[in-house]
Short mmCIF file of C-alpha atoms and ligand atoms in Angstrom, two decimals:
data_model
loop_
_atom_site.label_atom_id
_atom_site.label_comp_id
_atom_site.label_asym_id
_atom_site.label_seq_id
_atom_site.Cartn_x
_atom_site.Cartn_y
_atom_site.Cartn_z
CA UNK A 1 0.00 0.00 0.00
CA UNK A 2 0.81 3.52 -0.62
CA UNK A 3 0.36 5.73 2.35
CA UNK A 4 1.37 9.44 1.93
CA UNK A 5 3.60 8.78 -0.75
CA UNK A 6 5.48 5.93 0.79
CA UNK A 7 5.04 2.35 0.03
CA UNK A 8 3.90 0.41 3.42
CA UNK A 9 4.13 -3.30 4.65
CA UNK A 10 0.14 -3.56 5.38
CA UNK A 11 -0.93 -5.81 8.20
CA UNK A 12 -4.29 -4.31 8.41
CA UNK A 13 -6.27 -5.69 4.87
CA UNK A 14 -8.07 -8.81 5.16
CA UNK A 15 -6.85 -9.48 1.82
CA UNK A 16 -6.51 -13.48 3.32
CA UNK A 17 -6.03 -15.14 -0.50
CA UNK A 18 -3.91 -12.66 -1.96
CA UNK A 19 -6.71 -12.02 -4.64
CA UNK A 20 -6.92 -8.03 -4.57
CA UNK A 21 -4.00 -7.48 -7.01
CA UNK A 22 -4.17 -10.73 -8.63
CA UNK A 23 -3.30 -10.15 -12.16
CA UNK A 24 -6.09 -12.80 -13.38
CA UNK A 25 -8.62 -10.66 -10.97
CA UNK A 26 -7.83 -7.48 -12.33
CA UNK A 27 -8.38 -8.43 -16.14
CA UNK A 28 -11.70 -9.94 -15.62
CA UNK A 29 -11.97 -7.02 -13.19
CA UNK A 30 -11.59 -4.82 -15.72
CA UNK A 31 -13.13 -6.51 -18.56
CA UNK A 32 -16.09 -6.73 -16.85
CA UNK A 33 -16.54 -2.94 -16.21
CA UNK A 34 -15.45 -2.58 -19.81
CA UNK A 35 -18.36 -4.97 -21.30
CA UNK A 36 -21.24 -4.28 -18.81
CA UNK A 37 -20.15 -0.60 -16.80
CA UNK A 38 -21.41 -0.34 -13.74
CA UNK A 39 -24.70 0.39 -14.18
CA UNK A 40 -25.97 -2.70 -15.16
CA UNK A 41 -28.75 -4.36 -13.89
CA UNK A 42 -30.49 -1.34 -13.96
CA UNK A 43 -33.23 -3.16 -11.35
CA UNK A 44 -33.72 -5.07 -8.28
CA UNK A 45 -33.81 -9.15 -8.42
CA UNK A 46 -36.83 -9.67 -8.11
CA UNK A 47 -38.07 -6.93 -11.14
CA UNK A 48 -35.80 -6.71 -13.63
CA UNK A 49 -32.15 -7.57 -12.00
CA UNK A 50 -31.51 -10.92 -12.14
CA UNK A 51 -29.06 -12.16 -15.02
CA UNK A 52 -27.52 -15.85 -15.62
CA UNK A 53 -24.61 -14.82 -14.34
CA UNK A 54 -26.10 -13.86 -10.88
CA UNK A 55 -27.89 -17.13 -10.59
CA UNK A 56 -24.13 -18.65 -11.52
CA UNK A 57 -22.53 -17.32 -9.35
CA UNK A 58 -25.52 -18.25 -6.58
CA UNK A 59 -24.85 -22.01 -7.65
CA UNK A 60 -21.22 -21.72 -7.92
CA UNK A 61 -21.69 -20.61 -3.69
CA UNK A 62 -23.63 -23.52 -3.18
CA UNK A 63 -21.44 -26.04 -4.18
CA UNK A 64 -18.40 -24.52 -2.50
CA UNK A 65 -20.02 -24.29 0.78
CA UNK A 66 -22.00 -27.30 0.31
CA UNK A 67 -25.52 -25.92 0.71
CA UNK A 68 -28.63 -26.54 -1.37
CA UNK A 69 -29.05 -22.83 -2.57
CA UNK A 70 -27.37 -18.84 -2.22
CA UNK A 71 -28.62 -15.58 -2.26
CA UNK A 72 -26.90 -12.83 -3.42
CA UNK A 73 -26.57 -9.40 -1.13
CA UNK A 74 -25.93 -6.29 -1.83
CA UNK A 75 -23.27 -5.84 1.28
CA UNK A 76 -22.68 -8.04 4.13
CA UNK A 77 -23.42 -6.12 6.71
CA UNK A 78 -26.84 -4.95 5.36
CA UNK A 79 -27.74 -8.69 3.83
CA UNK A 80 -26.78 -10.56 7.48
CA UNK A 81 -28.64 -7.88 9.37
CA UNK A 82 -31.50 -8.29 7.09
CA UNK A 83 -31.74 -11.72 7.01
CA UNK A 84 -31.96 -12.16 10.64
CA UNK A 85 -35.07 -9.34 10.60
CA UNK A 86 -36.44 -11.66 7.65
CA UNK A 87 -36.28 -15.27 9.64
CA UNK A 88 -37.72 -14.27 12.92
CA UNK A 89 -40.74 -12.90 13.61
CA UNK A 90 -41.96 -11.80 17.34
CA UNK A 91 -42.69 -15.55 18.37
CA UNK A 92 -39.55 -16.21 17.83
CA UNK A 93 -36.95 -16.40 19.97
CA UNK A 94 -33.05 -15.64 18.99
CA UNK A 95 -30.02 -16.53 21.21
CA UNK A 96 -26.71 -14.53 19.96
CA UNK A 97 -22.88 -14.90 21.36
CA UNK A 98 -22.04 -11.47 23.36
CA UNK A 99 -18.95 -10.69 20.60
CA UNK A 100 -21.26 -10.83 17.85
CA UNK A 101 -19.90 -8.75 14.92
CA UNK A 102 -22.73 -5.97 14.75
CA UNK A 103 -24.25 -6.45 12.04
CA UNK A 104 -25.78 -9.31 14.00
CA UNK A 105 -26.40 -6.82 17.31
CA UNK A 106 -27.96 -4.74 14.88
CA UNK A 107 -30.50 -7.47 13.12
CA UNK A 108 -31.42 -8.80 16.27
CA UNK A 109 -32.43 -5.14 17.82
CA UNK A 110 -34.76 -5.28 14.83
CA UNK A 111 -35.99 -8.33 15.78
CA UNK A 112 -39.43 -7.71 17.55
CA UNK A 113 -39.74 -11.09 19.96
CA UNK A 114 -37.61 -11.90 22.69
CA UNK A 115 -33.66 -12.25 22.34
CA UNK A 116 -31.23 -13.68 24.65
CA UNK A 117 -27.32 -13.41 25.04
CA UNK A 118 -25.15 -15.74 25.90
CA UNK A 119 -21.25 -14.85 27.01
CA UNK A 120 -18.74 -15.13 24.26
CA UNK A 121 -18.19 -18.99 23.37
CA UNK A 122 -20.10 -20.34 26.49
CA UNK A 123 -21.81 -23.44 26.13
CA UNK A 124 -23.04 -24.04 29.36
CA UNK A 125 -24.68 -20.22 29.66
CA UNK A 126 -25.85 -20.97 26.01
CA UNK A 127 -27.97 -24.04 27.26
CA UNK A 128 -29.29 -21.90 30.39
CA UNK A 129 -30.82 -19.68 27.21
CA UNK A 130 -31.81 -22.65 25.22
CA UNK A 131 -33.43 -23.69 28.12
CA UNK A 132 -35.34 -20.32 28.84
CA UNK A 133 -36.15 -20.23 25.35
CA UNK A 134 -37.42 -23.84 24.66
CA UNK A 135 -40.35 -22.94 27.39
CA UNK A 136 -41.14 -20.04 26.07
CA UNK A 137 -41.78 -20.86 22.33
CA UNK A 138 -43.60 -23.71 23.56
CA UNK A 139 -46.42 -21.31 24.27
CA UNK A 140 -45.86 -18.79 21.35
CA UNK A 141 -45.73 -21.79 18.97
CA UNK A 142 -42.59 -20.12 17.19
CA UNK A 143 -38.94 -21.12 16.42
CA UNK A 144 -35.17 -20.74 18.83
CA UNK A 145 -32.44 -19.32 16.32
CA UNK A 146 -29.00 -19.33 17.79
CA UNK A 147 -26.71 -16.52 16.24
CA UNK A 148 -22.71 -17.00 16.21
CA UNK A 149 -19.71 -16.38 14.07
CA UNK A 150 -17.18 -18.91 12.31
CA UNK A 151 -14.56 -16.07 13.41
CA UNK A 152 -14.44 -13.95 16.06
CA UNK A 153 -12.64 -10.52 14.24
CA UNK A 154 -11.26 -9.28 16.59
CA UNK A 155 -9.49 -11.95 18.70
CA UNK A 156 -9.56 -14.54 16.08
CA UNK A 157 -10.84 -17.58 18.01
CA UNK A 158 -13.94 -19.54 16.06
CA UNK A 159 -16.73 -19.55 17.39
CA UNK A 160 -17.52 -23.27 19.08
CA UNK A 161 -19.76 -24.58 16.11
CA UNK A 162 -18.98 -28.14 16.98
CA UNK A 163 -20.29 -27.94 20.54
CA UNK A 164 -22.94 -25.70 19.48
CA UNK A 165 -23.91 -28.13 16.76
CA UNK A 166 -23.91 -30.55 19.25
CA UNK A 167 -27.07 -29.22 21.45
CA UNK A 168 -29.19 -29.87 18.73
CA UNK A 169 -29.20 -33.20 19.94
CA UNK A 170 -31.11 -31.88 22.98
CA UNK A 171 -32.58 -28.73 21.84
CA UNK A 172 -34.70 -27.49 18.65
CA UNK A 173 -33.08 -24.61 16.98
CA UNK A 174 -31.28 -23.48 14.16
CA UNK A 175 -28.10 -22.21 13.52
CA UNK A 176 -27.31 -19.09 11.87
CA UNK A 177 -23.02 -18.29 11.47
CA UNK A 178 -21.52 -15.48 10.36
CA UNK A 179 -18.25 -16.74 8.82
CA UNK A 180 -16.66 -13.41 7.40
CA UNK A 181 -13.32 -14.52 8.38
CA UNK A 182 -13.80 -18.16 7.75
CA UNK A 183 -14.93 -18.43 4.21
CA UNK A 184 -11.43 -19.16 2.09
CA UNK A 185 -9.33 -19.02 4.97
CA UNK A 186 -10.27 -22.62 7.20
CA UNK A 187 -11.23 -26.32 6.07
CA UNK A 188 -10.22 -28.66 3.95
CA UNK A 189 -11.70 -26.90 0.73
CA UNK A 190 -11.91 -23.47 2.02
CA UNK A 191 -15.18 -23.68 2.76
CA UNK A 192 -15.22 -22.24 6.54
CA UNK A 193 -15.30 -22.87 10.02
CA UNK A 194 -18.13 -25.45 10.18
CA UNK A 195 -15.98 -27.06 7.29
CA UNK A 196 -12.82 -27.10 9.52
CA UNK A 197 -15.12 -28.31 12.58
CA UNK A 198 -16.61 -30.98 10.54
CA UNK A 199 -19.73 -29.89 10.83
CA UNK A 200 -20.87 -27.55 8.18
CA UNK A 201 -23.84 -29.44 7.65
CA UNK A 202 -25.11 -28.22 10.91
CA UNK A 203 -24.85 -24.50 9.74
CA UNK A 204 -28.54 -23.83 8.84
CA UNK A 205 -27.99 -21.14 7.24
CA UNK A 206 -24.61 -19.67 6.03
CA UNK A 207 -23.53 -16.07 5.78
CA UNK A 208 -20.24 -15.26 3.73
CA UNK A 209 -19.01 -11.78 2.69
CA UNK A 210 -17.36 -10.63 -0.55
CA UNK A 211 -15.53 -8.49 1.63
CA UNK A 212 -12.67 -9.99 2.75
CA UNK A 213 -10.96 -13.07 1.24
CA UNK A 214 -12.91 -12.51 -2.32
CA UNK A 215 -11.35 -9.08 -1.76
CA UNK A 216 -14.29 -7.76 -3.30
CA UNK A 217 -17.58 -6.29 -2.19
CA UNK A 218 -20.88 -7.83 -1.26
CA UNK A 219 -21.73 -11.51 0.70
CA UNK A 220 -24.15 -13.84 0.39
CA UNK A 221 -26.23 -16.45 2.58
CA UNK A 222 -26.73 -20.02 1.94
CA UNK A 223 -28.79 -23.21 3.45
CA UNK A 224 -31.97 -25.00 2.30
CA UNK A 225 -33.60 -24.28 -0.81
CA UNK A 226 -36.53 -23.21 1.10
CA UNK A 227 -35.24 -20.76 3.75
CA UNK A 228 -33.26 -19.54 0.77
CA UNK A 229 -36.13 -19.56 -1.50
CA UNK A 230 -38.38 -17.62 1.49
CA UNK A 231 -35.41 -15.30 1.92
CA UNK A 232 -35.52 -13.98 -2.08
CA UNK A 233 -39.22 -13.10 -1.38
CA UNK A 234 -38.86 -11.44 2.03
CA UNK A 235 -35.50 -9.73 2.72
CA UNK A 236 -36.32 -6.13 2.40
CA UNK A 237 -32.88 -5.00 1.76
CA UNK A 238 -32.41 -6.70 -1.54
CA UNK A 239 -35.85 -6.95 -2.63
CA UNK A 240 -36.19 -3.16 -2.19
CA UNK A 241 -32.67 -2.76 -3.55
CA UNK A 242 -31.07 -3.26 -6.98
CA UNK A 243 -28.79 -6.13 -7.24
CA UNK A 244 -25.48 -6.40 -7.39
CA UNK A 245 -23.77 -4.36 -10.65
CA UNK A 246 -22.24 -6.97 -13.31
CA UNK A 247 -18.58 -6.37 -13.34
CA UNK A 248 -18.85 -7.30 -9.28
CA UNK A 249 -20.75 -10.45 -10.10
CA UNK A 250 -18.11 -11.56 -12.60
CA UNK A 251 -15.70 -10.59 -10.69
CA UNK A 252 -16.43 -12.69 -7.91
CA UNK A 253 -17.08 -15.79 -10.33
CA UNK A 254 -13.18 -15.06 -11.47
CA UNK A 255 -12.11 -14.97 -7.64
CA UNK A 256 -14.14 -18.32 -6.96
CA UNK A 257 -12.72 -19.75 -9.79
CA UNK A 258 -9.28 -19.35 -8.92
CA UNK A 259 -9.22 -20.47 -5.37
CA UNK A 260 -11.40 -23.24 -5.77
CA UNK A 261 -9.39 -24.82 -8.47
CA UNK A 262 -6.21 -23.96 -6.43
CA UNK A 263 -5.84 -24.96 -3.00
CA UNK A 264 -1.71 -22.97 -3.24
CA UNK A 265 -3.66 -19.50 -2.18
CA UNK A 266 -5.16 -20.84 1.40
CA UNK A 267 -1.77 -23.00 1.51
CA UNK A 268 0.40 -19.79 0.98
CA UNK A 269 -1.92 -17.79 3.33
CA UNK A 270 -1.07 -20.58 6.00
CA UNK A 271 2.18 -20.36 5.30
CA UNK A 272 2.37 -16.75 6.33
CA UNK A 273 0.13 -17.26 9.34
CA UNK A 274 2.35 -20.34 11.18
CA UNK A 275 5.52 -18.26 10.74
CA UNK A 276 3.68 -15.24 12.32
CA UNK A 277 2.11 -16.24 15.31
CA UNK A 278 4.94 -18.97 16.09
CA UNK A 279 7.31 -16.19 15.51
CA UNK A 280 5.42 -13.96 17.73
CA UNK A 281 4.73 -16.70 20.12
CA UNK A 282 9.03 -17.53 20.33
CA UNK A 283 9.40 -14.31 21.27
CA UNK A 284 7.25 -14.05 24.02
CA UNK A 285 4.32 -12.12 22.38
CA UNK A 286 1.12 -12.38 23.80
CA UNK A 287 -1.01 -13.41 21.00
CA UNK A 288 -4.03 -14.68 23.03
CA UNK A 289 -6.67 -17.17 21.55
CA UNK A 290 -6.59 -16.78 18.01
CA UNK A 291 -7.35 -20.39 16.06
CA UNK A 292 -7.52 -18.53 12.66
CA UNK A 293 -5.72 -16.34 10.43
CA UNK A 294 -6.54 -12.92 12.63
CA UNK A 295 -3.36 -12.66 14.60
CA UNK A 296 -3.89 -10.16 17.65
CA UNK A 297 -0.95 -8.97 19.46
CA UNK A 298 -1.14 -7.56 23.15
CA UNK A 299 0.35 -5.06 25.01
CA UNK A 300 -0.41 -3.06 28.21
CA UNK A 301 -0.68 0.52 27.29
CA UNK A 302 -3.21 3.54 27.11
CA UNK A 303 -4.81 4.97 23.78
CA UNK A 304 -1.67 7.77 23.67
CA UNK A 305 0.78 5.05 23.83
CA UNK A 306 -1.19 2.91 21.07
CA UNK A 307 -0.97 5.65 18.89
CA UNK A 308 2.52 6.20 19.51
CA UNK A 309 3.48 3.02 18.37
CA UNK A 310 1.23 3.11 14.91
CA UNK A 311 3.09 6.42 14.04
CA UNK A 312 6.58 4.87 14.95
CA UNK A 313 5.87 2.03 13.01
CA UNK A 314 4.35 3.58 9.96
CA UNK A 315 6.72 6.86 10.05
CA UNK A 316 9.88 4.41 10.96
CA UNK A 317 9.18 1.34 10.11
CA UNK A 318 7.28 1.57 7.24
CA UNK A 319 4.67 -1.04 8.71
CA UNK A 320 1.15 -0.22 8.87
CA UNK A 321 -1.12 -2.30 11.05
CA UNK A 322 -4.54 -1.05 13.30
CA UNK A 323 -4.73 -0.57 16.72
CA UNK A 324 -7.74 -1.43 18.79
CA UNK A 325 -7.96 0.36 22.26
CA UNK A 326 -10.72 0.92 24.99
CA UNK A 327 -13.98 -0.06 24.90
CA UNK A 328 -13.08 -3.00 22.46
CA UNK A 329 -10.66 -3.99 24.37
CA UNK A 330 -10.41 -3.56 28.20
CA UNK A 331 -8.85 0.01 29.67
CA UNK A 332 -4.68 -0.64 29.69
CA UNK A 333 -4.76 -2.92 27.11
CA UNK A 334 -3.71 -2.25 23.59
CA UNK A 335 -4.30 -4.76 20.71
CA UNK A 336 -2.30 -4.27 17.78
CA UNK A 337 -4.44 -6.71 14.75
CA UNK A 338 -2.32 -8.19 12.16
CA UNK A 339 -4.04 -10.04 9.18
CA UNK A 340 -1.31 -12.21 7.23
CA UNK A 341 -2.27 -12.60 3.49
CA UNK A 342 -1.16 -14.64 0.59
CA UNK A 343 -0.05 -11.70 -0.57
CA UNK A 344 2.97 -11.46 2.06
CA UNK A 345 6.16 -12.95 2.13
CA UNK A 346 8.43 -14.88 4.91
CA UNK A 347 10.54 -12.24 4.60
CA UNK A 348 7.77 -9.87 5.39
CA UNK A 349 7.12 -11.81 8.26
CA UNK A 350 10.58 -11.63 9.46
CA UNK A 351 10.76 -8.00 9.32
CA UNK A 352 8.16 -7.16 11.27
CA UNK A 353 9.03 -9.26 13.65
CA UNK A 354 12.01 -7.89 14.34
CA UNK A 355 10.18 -4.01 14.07
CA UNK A 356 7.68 -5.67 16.94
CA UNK A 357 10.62 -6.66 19.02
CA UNK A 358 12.16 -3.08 18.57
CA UNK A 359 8.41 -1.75 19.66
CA UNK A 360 8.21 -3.89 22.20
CA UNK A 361 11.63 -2.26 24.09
CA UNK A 362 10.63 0.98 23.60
CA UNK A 363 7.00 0.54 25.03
CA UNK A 364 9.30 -0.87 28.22
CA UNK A 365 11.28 2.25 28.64
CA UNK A 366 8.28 4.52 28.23
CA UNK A 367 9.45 6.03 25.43
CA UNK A 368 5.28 5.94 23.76
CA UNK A 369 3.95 7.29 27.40
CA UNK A 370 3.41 10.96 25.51
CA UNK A 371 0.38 12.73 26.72
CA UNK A 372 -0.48 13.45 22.97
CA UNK A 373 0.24 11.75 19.37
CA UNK A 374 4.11 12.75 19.01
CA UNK A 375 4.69 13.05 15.54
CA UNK A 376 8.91 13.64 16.98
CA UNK A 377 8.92 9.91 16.74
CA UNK A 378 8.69 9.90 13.01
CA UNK A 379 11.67 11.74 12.67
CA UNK A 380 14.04 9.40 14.85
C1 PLP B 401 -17.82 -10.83 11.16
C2 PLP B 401 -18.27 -9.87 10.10
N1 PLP B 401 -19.53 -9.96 9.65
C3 PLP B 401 -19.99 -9.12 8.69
C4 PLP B 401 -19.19 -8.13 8.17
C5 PLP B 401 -19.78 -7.19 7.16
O1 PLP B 401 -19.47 -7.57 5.86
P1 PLP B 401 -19.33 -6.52 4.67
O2 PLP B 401 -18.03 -5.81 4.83
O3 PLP B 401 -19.39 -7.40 3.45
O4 PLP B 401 -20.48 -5.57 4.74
C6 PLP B 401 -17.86 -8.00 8.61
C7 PLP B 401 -16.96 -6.96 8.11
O5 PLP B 401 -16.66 -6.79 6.98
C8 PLP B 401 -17.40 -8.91 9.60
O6 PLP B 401 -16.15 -8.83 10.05
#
């Protein structure tokens, strides 16, 4: 990346496969744009926007993450929220995990019935809620829907599908997962977290974004051919939307195309991910939890000092990587995210570990405790 006329080492793109500057992506890309623009379809699906090549790429989903049928959506965040307003209705009840990403905080405040929590990964506080819930949709006559992710952003542990998968034994629900960081990056075939957990037949229904290993834009959900067949009909935010311009649909064909037919991208993304957390981990990093490409890194610290250490690193260093401070994380605790991509080399890797061990001495003599951002440090 580019970044104020300097080229940067990026940590911070969840570019996972490697596929944003893919030659092969940036022709069809481009030819795309060139054949259709960007205007077309000029309509929603359901009126006049739906082409072949949206219902290819729908079946092309399908069969990569092994579900009977895909919808389309517009974006992620928009499509998961909706869907969630669009499969519960006030007799409902829907249980979520407490780090859900929010766009599923934000489709279950639209959901009118009741909603429980359950703390992040918790089975036992998520059968107290199955519990609660079982009763009380015993009286309203309606459904339990339990909400999780394949990937937890953030701290990069998966959510626990397979024990979650495993309550269904005892309880009646279905299971919605978000798996924005799984999709491309875990299981045998790339095909997510349940994949990986052996038990992606359990995922009722699916949601994947364009967003992040496609490197595109866009997601889509997928599960029976009747929730997703009830979902083209009453998901307000694509049926009252238009659809998703050509060049992106084509584009994302091209993308599945290529990592499908060659497992080397996730291998290579892999690749990069063992030698960076084991790296950080020699060294005595604190890396917490992670199970999956996100790769946090911990320090104690306020916000000044976080910020301190992005501007040494990006002014110095040329590294640029995110910081995530209080309220995501608790007060004194800084989290520095690194996403390793495809895209990166071992001697990327190497670099910045040594550029993390540098930070990690100067964060001990209190060289970042600055009351303010102190743009000095760029110039040492
Ligand atoms: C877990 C999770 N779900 C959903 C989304 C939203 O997807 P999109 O960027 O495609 O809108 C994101 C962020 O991109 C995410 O990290």
């Amino acid at each position: 990346m580019s970044f104020r006329g300097k080229d940067m080492l990026v940590w911070s793109i969840n570019n996972y496969l490697g596929m944003a500057n893919h030659p092969e992506v940036r022709k069809a890309d481009a030819n795309a744009a060139a054949e259709y623009g960007l205007s077309l379809p000029m309509g929603a699906r359901m009126m006049s926007g739906n082409t072949n090549l949206h219902e290819k790429l729908e079946s092309e989903l399908s069969s990569f993450v092994q579900k009977e049928d895909t919808i389309l959506l517009n974006y992620g965040y928009q499509g998961c929220m909706s869907a969630i307003d669009a499969l519960v209705d006030r007799n409902d009840v829907v249980i979520y995990d407490s780090e859900s990403h929010a766009c599923i905080v934000d489709g279950v405040r639209m959901h009118q019935g009741k909603r429980f929590v359950f703390p992040h990964n918790d089975i036992e506080k998520l059968k107290v809620q199955l519990e609660r819930a079982t009763k009380l949709v015993a009286e309203t006559n309606g459904g339990i829907m339990v909400v999780t992710e394949g990937v937890f952003g953030m701290a990069g542990d998966q959510g626990l599908l397979k024990e979650i998968a495993e309550l269904k034994k005892s309880y009646e629900f279905r299971l919605f997962v978000d798996d924005a960081h799984g999709i491309g990056t875990l299981g045998a075939t790339g095909a997510g977290a349940g994949e990986e957990q052996g038990v992606q037949d359990e995922i009722d229904i699916y949601f994947g974004t364009f967003a992040k290993a496609f490197a595109s834009i866009g997601g889509f959900i997928s599960g029976d051919e009747n929730v997703i067949e009830f979902l083209r009909y009453n998901m307000r935010s694509q049926i009252f939307a238009k659809s998703l311009p050509m060049p992106i649909v084509v584009g994302n064909l091209k993308r599945l195309e290529l990592f499908r037919n060659d497992l080397g991208f996730k291998e290579r993304l892999w690749t990069i991910t063992i030698a960076l957390q084991s790296g950080l981990r020699e060294k005595g990093f604190n890396i917490g939890v992670t199970n999956s490409c996100v790769t946090p890194v911990f320090f104690e610290g306020g916000t000044f000092e976080a910020a301190n250490i992005i501007v040494d690193m990006r002014e110095n260093h040329d590294i640029f990587c995110s910081m995530v401070v209080y309220p995501v994380v608790p007060k004194g605790v800084i989290m520095l995210r690194l996403i390793p991509t495809a895209a990166h080399t071992l001697e990327d890797v190497q670099y910045t570990l040594d550029v993390f061990d540098l930070v990690k001495k100067r964060l001990a003599n209190g060289e970042y405790n600055k009351e303010k951002i102190d743009f000095s440090l760029a110039a040492k």
